[in-house]
Coordinates of C-alpha atoms in Angstrom, one line a residue:
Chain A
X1 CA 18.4 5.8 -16.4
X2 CA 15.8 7.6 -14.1
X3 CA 15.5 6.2 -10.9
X4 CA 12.3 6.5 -9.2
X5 CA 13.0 5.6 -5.1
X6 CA 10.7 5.8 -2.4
X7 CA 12.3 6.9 1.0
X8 CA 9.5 5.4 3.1
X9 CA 7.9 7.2 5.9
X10 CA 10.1 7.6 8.9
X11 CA 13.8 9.0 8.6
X12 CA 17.0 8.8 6.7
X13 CA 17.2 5.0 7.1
X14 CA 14.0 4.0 5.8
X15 CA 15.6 4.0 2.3
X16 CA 16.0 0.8 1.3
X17 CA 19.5 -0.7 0.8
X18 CA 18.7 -0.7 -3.2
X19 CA 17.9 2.7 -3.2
X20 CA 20.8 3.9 -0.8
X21 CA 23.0 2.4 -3.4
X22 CA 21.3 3.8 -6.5
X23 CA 21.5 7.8 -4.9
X24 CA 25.1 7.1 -3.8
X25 CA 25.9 6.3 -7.6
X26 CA 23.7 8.7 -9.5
X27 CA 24.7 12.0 -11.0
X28 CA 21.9 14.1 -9.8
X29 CA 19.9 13.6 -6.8
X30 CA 16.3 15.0 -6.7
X31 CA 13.8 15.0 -3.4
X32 CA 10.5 15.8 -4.2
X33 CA 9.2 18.3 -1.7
X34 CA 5.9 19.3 -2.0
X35 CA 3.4 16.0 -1.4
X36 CA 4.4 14.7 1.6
X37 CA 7.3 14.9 4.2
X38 CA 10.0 13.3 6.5
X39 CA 10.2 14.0 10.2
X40 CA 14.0 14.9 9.5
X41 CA 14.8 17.6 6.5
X42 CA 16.8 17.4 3.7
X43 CA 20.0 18.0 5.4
X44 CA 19.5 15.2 7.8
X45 CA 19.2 12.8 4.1
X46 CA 22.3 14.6 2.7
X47 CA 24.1 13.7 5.7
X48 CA 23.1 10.1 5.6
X49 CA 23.3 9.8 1.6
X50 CA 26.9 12.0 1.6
X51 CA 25.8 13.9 -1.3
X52 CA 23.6 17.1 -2.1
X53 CA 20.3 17.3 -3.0
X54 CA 18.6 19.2 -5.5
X55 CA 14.8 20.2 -4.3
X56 CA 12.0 19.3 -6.9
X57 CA 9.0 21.6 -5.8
X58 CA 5.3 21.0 -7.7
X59 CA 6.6 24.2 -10.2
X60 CA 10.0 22.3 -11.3
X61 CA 8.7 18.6 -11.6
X62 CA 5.3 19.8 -13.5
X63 CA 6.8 22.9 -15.4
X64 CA 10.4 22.2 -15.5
X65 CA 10.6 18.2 -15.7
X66 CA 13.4 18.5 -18.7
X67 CA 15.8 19.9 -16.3
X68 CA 15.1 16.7 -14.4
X69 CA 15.5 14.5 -16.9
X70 CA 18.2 15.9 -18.9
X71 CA 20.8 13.7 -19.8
X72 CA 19.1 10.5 -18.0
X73 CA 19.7 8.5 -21.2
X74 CA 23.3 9.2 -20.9
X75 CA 23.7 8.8 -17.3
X76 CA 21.8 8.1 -14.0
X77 CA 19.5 11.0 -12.3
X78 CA 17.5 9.9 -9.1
X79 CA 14.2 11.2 -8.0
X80 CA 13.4 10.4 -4.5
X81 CA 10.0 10.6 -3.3
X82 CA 8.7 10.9 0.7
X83 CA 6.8 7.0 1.2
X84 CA 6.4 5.4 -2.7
X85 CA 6.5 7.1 -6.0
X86 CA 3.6 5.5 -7.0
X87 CA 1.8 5.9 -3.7
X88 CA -0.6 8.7 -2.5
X89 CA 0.5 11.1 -5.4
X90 CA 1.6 9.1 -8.4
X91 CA 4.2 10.4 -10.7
X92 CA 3.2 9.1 -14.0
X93 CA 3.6 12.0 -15.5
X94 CA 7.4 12.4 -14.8
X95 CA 7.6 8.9 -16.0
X96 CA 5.6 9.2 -19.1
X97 CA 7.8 12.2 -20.3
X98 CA 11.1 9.9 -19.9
X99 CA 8.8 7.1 -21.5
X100 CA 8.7 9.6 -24.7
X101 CA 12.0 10.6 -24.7
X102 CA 13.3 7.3 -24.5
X103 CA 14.6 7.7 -21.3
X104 CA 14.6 3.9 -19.5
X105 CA 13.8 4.5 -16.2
X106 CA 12.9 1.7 -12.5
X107 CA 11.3 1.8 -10.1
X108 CA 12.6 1.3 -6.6
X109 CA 9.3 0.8 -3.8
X110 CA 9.0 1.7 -0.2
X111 CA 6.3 1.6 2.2
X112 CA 4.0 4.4 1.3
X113 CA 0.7 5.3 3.7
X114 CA -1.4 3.5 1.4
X115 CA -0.2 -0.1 2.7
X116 CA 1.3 1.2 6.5
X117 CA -1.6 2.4 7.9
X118 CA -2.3 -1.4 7.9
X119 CA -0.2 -1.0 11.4
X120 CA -3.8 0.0 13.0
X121 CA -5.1 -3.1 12.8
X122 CA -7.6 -2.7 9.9
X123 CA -7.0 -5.1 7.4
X124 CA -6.1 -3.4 3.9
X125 CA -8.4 -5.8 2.1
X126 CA -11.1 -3.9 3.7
X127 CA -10.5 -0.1 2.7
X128 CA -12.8 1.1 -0.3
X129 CA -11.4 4.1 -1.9
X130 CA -9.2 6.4 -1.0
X131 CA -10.1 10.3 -0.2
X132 CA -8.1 13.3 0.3
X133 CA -9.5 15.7 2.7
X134 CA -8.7 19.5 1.9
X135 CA -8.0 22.8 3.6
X136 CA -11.2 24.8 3.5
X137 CA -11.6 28.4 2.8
X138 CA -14.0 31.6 3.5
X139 CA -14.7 30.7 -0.8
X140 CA -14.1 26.9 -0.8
X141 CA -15.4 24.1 1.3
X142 CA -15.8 21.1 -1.0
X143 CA -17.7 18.7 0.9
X144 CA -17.7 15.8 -2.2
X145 CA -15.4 13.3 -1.0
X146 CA -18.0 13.1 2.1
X147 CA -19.8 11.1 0.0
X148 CA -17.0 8.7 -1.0
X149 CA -17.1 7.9 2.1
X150 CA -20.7 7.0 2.6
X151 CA -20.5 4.6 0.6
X152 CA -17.4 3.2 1.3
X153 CA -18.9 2.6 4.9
X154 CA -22.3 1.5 2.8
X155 CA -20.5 -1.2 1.6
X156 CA -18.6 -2.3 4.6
X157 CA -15.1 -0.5 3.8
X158 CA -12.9 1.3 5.9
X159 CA -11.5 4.8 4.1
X160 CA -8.4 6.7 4.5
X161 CA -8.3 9.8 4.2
X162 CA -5.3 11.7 3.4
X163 CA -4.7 15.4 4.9
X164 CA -4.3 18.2 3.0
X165 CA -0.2 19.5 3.0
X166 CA 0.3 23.1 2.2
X167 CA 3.7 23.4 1.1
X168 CA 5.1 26.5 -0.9
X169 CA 1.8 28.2 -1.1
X170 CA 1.4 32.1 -1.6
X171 CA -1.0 34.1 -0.2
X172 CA -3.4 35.7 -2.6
X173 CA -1.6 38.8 -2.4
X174 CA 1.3 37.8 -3.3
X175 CA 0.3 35.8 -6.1
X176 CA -1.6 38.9 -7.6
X177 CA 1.7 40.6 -7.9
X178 CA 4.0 38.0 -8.4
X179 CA 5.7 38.1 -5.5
X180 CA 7.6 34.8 -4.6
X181 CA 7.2 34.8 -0.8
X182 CA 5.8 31.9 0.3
X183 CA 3.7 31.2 3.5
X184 CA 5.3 28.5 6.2
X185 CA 3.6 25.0 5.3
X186 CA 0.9 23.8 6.5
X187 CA -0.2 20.3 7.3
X188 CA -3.4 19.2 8.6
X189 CA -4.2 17.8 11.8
X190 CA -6.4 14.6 12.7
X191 CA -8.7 17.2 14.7
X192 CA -9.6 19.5 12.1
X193 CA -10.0 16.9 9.5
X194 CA -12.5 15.7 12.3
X195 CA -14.0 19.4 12.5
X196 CA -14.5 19.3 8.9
X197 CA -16.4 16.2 8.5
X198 CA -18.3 17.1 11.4
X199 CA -19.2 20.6 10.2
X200 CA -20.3 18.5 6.8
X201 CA -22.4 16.0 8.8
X202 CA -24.4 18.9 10.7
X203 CA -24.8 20.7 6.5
X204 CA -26.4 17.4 5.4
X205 CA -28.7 17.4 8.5
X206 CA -30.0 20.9 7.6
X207 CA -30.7 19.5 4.2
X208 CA -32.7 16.8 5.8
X209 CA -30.3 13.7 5.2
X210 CA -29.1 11.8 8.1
X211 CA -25.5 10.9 7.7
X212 CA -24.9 9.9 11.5
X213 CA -21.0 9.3 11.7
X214 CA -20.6 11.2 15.1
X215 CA -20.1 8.3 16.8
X216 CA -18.8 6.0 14.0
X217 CA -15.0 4.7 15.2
X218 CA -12.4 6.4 13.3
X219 CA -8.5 6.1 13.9
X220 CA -6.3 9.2 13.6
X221 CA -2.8 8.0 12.7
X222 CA 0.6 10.5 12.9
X223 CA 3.9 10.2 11.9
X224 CA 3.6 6.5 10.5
X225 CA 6.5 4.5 10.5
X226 CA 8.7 7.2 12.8
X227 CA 10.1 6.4 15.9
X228 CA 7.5 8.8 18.0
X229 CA 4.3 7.4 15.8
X230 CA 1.1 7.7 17.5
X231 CA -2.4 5.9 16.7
X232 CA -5.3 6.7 18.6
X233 CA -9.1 5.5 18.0
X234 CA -12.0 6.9 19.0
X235 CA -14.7 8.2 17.8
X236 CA -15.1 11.1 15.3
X237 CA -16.5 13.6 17.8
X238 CA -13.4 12.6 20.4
X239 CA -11.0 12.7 17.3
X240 CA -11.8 17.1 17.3
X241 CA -9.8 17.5 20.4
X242 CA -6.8 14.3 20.6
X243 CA -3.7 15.5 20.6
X244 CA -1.3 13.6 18.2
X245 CA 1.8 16.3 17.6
X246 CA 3.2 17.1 14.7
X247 CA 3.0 15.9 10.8
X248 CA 1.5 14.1 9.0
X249 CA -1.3 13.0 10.7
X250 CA -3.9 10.9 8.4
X251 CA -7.8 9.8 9.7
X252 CA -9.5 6.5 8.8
X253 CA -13.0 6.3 9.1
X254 CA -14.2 2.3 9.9
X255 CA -16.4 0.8 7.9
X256 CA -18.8 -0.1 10.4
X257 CA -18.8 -4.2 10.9
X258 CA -14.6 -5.2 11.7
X259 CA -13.0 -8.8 12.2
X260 CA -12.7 -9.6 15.7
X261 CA -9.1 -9.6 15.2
X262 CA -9.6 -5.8 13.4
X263 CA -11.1 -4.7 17.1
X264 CA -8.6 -6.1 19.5
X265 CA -6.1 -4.4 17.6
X266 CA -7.7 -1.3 17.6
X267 CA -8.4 -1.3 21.2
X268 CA -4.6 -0.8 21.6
X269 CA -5.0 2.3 20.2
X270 CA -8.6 3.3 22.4
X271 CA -8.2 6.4 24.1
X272 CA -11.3 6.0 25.8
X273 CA -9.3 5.3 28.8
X274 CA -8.2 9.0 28.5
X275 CA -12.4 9.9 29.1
X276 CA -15.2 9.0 32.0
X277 CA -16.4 6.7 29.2
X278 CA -13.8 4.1 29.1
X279 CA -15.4 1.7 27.1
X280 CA -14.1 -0.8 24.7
X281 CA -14.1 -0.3 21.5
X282 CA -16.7 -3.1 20.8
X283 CA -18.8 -1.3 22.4
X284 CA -19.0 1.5 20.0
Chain B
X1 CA 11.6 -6.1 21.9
X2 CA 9.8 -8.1 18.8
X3 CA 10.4 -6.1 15.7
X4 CA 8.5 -6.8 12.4
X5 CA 10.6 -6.3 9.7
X6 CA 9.3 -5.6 5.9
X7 CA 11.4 -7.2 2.9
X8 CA 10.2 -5.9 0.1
X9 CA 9.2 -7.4 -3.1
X10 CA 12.2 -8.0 -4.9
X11 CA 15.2 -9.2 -3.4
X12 CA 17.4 -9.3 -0.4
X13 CA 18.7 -5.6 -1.2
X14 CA 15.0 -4.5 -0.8
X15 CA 15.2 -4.5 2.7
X16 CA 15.2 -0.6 4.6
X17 CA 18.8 0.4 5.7
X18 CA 16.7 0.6 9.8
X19 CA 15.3 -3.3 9.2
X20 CA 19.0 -4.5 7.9
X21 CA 20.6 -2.9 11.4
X22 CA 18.1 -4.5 13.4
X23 CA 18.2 -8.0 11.8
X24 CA 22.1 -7.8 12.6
X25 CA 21.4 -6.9 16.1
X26 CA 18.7 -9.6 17.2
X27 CA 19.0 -12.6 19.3
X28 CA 17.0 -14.6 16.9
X29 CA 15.8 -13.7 13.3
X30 CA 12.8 -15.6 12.2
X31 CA 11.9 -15.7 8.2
X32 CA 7.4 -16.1 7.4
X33 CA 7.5 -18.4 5.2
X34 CA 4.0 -19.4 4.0
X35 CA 2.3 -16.2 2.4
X36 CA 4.8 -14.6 0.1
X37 CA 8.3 -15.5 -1.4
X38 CA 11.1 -13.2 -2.4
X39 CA 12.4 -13.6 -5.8
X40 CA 15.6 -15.1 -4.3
X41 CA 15.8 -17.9 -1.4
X42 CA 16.9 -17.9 2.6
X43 CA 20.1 -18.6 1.3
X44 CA 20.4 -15.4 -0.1
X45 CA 18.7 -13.0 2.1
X46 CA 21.2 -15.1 5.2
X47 CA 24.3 -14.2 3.2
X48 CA 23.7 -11.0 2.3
X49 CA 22.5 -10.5 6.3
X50 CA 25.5 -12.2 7.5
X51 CA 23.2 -14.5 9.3
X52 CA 21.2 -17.5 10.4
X53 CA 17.4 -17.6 9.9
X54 CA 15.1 -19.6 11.1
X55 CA 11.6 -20.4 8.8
X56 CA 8.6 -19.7 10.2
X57 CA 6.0 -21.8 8.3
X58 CA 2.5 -21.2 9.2
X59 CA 2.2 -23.8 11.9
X60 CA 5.2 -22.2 13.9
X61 CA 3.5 -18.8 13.5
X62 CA 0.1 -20.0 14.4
X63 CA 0.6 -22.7 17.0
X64 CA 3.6 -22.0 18.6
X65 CA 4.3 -18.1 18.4
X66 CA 5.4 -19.0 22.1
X67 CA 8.7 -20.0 20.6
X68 CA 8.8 -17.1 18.4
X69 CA 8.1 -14.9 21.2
X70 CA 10.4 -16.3 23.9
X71 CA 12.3 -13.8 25.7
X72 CA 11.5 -11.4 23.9
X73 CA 10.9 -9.5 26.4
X74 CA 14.9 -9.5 27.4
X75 CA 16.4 -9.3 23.9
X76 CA 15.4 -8.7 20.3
X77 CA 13.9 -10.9 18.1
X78 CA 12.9 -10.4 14.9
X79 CA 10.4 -11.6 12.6
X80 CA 10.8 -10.8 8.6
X81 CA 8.2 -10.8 6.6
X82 CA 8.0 -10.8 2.4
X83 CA 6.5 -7.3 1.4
X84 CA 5.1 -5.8 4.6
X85 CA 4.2 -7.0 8.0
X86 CA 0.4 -5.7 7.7
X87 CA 0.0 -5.7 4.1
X88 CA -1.6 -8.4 2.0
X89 CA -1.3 -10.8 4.9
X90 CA -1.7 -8.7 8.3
X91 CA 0.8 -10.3 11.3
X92 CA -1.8 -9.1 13.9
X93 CA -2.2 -12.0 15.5
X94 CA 1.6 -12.1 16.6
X95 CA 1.4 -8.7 17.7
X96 CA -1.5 -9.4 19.8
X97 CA -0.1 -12.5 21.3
X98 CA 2.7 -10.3 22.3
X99 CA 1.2 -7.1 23.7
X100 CA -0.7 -9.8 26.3
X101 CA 2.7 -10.7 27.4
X102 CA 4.1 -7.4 28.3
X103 CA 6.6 -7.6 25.1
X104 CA 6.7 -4.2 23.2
X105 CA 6.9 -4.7 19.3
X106 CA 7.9 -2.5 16.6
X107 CA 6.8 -2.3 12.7
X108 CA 9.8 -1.2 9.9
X109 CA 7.6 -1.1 7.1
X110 CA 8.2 -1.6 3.7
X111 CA 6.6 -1.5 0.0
X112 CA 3.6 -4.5 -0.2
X113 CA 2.0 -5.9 -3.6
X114 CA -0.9 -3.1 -1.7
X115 CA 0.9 -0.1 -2.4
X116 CA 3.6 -1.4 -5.3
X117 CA 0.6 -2.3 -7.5
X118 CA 0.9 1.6 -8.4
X119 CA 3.4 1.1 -10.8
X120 CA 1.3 0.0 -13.6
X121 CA 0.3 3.1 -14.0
X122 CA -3.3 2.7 -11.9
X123 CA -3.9 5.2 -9.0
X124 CA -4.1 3.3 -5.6
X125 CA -6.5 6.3 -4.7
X126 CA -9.2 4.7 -7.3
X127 CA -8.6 0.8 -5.8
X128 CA -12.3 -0.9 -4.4
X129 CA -11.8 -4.2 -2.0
X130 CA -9.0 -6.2 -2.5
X131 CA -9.6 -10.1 -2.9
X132 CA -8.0 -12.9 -3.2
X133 CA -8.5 -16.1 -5.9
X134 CA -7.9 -19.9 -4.4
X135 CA -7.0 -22.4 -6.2
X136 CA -10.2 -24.5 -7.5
X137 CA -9.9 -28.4 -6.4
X138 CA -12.9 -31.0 -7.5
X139 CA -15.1 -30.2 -5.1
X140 CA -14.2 -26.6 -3.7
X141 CA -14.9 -23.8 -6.8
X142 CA -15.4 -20.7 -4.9
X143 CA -16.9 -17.9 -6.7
X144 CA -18.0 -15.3 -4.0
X145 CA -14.8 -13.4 -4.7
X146 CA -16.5 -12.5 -7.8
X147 CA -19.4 -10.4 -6.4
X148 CA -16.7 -8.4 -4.9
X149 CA -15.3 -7.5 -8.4
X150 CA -18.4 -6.4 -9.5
X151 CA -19.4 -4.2 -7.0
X152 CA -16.1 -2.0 -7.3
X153 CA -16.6 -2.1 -10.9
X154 CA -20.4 -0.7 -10.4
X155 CA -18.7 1.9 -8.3
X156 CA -16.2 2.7 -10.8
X157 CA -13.1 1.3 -8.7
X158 CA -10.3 -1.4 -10.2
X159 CA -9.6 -4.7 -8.1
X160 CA -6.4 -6.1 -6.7
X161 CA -6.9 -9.7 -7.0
X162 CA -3.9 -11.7 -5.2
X163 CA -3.6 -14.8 -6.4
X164 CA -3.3 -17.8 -4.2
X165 CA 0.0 -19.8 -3.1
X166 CA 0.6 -23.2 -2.1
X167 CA 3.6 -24.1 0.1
X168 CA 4.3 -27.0 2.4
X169 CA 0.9 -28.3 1.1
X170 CA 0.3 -32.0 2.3
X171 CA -1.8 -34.4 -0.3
X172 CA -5.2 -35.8 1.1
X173 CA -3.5 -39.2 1.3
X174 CA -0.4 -37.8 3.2
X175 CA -2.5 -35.3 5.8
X176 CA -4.9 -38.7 6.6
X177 CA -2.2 -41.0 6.7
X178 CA -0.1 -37.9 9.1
X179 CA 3.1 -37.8 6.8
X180 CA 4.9 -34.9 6.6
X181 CA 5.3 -35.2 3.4
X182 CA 5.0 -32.1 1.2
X183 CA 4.2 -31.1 -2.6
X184 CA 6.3 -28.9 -4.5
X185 CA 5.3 -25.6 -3.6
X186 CA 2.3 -24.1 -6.1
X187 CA 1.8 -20.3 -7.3
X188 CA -1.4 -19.0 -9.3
X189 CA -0.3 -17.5 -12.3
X190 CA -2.3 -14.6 -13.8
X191 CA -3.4 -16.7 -16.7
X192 CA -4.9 -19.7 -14.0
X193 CA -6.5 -16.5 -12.7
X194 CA -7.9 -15.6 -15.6
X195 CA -9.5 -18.7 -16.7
X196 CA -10.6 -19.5 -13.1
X197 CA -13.1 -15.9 -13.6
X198 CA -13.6 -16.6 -17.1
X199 CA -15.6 -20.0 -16.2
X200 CA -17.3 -18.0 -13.6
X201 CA -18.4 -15.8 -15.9
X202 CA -19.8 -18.8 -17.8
X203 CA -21.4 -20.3 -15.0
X204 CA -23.4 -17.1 -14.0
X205 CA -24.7 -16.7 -18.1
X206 CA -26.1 -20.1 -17.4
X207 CA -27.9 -18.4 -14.4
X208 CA -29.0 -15.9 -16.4
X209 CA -26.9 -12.8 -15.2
X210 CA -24.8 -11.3 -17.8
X211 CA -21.5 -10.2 -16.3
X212 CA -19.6 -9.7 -19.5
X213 CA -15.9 -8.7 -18.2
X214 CA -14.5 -10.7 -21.2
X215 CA -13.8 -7.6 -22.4
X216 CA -12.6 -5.8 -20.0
X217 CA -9.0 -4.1 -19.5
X218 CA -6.7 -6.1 -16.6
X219 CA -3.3 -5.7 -15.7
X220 CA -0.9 -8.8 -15.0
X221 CA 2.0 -8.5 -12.9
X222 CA 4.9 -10.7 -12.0
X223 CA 7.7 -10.1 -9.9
X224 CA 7.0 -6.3 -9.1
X225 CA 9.9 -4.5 -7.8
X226 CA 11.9 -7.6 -9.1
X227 CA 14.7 -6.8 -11.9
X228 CA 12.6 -8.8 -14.2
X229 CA 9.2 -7.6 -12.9
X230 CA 6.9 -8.0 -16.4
X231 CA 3.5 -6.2 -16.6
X232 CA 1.0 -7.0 -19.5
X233 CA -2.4 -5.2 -19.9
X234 CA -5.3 -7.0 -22.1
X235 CA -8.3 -7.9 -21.9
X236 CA -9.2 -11.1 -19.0
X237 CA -9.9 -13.6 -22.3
X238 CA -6.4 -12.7 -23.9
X239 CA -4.8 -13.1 -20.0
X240 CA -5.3 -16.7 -20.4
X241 CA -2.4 -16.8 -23.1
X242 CA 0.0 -14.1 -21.9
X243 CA 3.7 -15.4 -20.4
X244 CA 4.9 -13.3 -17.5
X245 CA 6.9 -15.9 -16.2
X246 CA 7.5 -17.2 -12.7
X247 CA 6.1 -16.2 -9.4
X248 CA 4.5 -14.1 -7.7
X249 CA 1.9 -12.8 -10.1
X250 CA -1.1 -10.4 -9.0
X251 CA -4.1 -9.2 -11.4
X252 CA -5.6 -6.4 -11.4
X253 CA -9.2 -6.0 -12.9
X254 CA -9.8 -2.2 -14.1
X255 CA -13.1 -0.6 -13.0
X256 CA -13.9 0.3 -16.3
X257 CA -13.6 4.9 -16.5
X258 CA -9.7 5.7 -16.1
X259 CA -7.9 8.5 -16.0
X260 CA -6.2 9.7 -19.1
X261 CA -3.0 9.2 -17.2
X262 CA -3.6 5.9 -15.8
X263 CA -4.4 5.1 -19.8
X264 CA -0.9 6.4 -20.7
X265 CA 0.3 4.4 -18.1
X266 CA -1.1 1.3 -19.4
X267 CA -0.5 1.8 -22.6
X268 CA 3.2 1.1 -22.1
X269 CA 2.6 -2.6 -21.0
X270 CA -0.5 -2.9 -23.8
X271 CA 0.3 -6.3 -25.4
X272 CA -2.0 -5.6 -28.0
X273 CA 0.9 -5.2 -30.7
X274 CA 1.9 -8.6 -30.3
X275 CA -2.1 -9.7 -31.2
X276 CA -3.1 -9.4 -34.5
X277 CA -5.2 -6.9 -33.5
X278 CA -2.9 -4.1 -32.3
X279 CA -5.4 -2.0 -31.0
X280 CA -5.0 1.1 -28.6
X281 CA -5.8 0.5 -24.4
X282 CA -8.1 3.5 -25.0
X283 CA -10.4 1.6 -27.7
X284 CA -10.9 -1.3 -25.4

């Protein structure tokens, strides 16, 4: 049997007890290691599970998935994924390959940020689709998802927007010659996520379109679920320069018109007090 | 401290290994009771927690969260809810009520029927507004939800429709007459769901509009996360017929241009071969 078991967002003990069972019993243990992270390593989980882990990078689960699933008809391999394997990044595909092979294989859930970003305040219901917001560079500044979220906020939707995570990358250099040194990861912060979209707003201006989100509420959200979490909302011009720490951090960009109850949450999270401003977030 | 603990979906195992240490430290562990059930009872989760709960129906929760919250400020209570606290059904309210008072709160998240929903093989990522189908009675036949529906599916996005549960209902006669007298708790299944939109889909013909969704792929769920969780994709008119057996179903109504891997997906759980028609999920 595969076991697919989410290890939720926070530490070592956000596993549930299901899945803590299942990795105790399985023959092989895989962690997934390249979509999202914990705030504790891999050797903090091998402590708590008692037993090693094998590291699945994007090369081994996409290129090398039969090591992964080798003998899972004969015995039980688990691959644990950071939040919910079907969550931000699905794994169909790793499922679909043990579908063919007749390999049986369950599903264990966790929270993922798709569903614990509800923690804001901003009712799930209300989110329109999802976006992910990438590193830009001197060659490559997609600016497409911007309009996802037009009209999510056209129709009244809140969107999440997920951060770009750099993990095992290679500089172009090394990639030319085949060189397997690897830059240190990368995650991306609620303030240049905010830089981004702002940098987009002022490129549709020069084209004559008005999208006017400066001063549209948006909540930057970081480490979800962890014991240090932070949430702060403000708006998206404010967002360039809060400081939330370390990874991951991810951005949500209202929808415009929130349920009272969607605003006095959020004014927990105001850092307006921080500024001369110090309004309430109805205000905005 | 009030802690708001996640269960899962499935059963009392599905709790995080954090949320299971916390319930066995609080003072007082409350159980929601009203907008989600476990596929096993209080019973169950209080032996396998090696304690006493106490239910929560939604008249303790919304009228007197006082007793919820006492003392909470001194010792720990916490409050457990089916899925996650701010998933389908957001526990805002209860937070609010306790931030007034001075009482810090904490959130151990866990999967929802939000995020879990991935398993079917559809990417969260491409999910439009969520909504939820009510029972019809005589004289109250909702249809607004429907508007909704189309509107992702014009925008290309599939729809999450939770579907509508019944507990510690009182009959008209009984709530008049002020007995607390209670009918047997009552859960939508996906094929009340299904005929509920397909007579909406008649009504608006008579009006002249031409929705035409008869046709279109959906995904019934029961019991995700659940040992016995059953998934069946068809189209909405052969939904009406499908057994997925008891609660808690959800339906999901496709926006119409899939990936090729969230086709893959679905074809697993295609019901078409047990139809005379056996057709493919990608000719639909």
């Amino acid at each position: 049997m595969l076991y697919l078991i989410g290890l939720g967002l926070g530490d070592a003990k956000d596993i549930t007890v299901k899945g803590l069972e299942v990795v105790k019993r399985c023959n092989r243990v895989y962690l997934e290691s390249y979509t999202s992270v914990l705030t504790v390593g891999k050797e903090a989980l091998e402590e708590f599970y008692g037993r090693k882990l094998i590291l699945a990078d994007r090369e081994e689960v996409e290129q090398n998935a039969d090591n992964i699933l080798k003998d899972a008809d004969l015995s039980d391999v688990a691959f644990l994924v950071v939040g919910d394997p079907f969550g931000a990044t699905t794994h169909s595909d790793l499922v679909l390959r043990a579908a063919k092979r007749g390999i049986p294989y369950r599903v264990i859930h966790n929270a993922s940020i798709m569903n614990a970003v509800g923690c804001c305040g901003l009712q799930l219901y209300n989110f329109g689709e999802t976006v992910s917001i990438v590193f830009w560079t001197d060659t490559w500044r997609p600016e497409s998802f911007f309009d996802k979220v037009k009209k999510n906020r056209q129709n009244g939707m809140h969107t999440l927007c997920l951060l770009d995570i750099k993990v095992k990358e290679q500089s172009l250099e090394n990639l030319i010659k085949g060189r397997k040194i690897f830059e240190p990861p990368r995650f991306m912060s609620v303030n240049q996520a905010a830089q981004q979209l702002l940098e987009i707003v002022q490129n549709q201006r020069i084209r004559g379109e008005e999208p006017g989100i400066e001063e549209t509420l948006c909540v930057g959200l970081a480490r979800v679920g962890a014991e240090d979490q932070k949430i702060a909302a403000c708006t998206l011009q404010q967002m360039c320069t809060v400081d939330l720490g370390g990874p991951l951090h991810s951005l949500i960009i209202t929808g415009g018109s929130m349920h009272p109850l969607e605003i006095e949450m959020l004014n927990q999270f105001s850092i307006s007090e921080d500024t001369s401003e110090s309004k309430s977030i109805d205000g905005l």
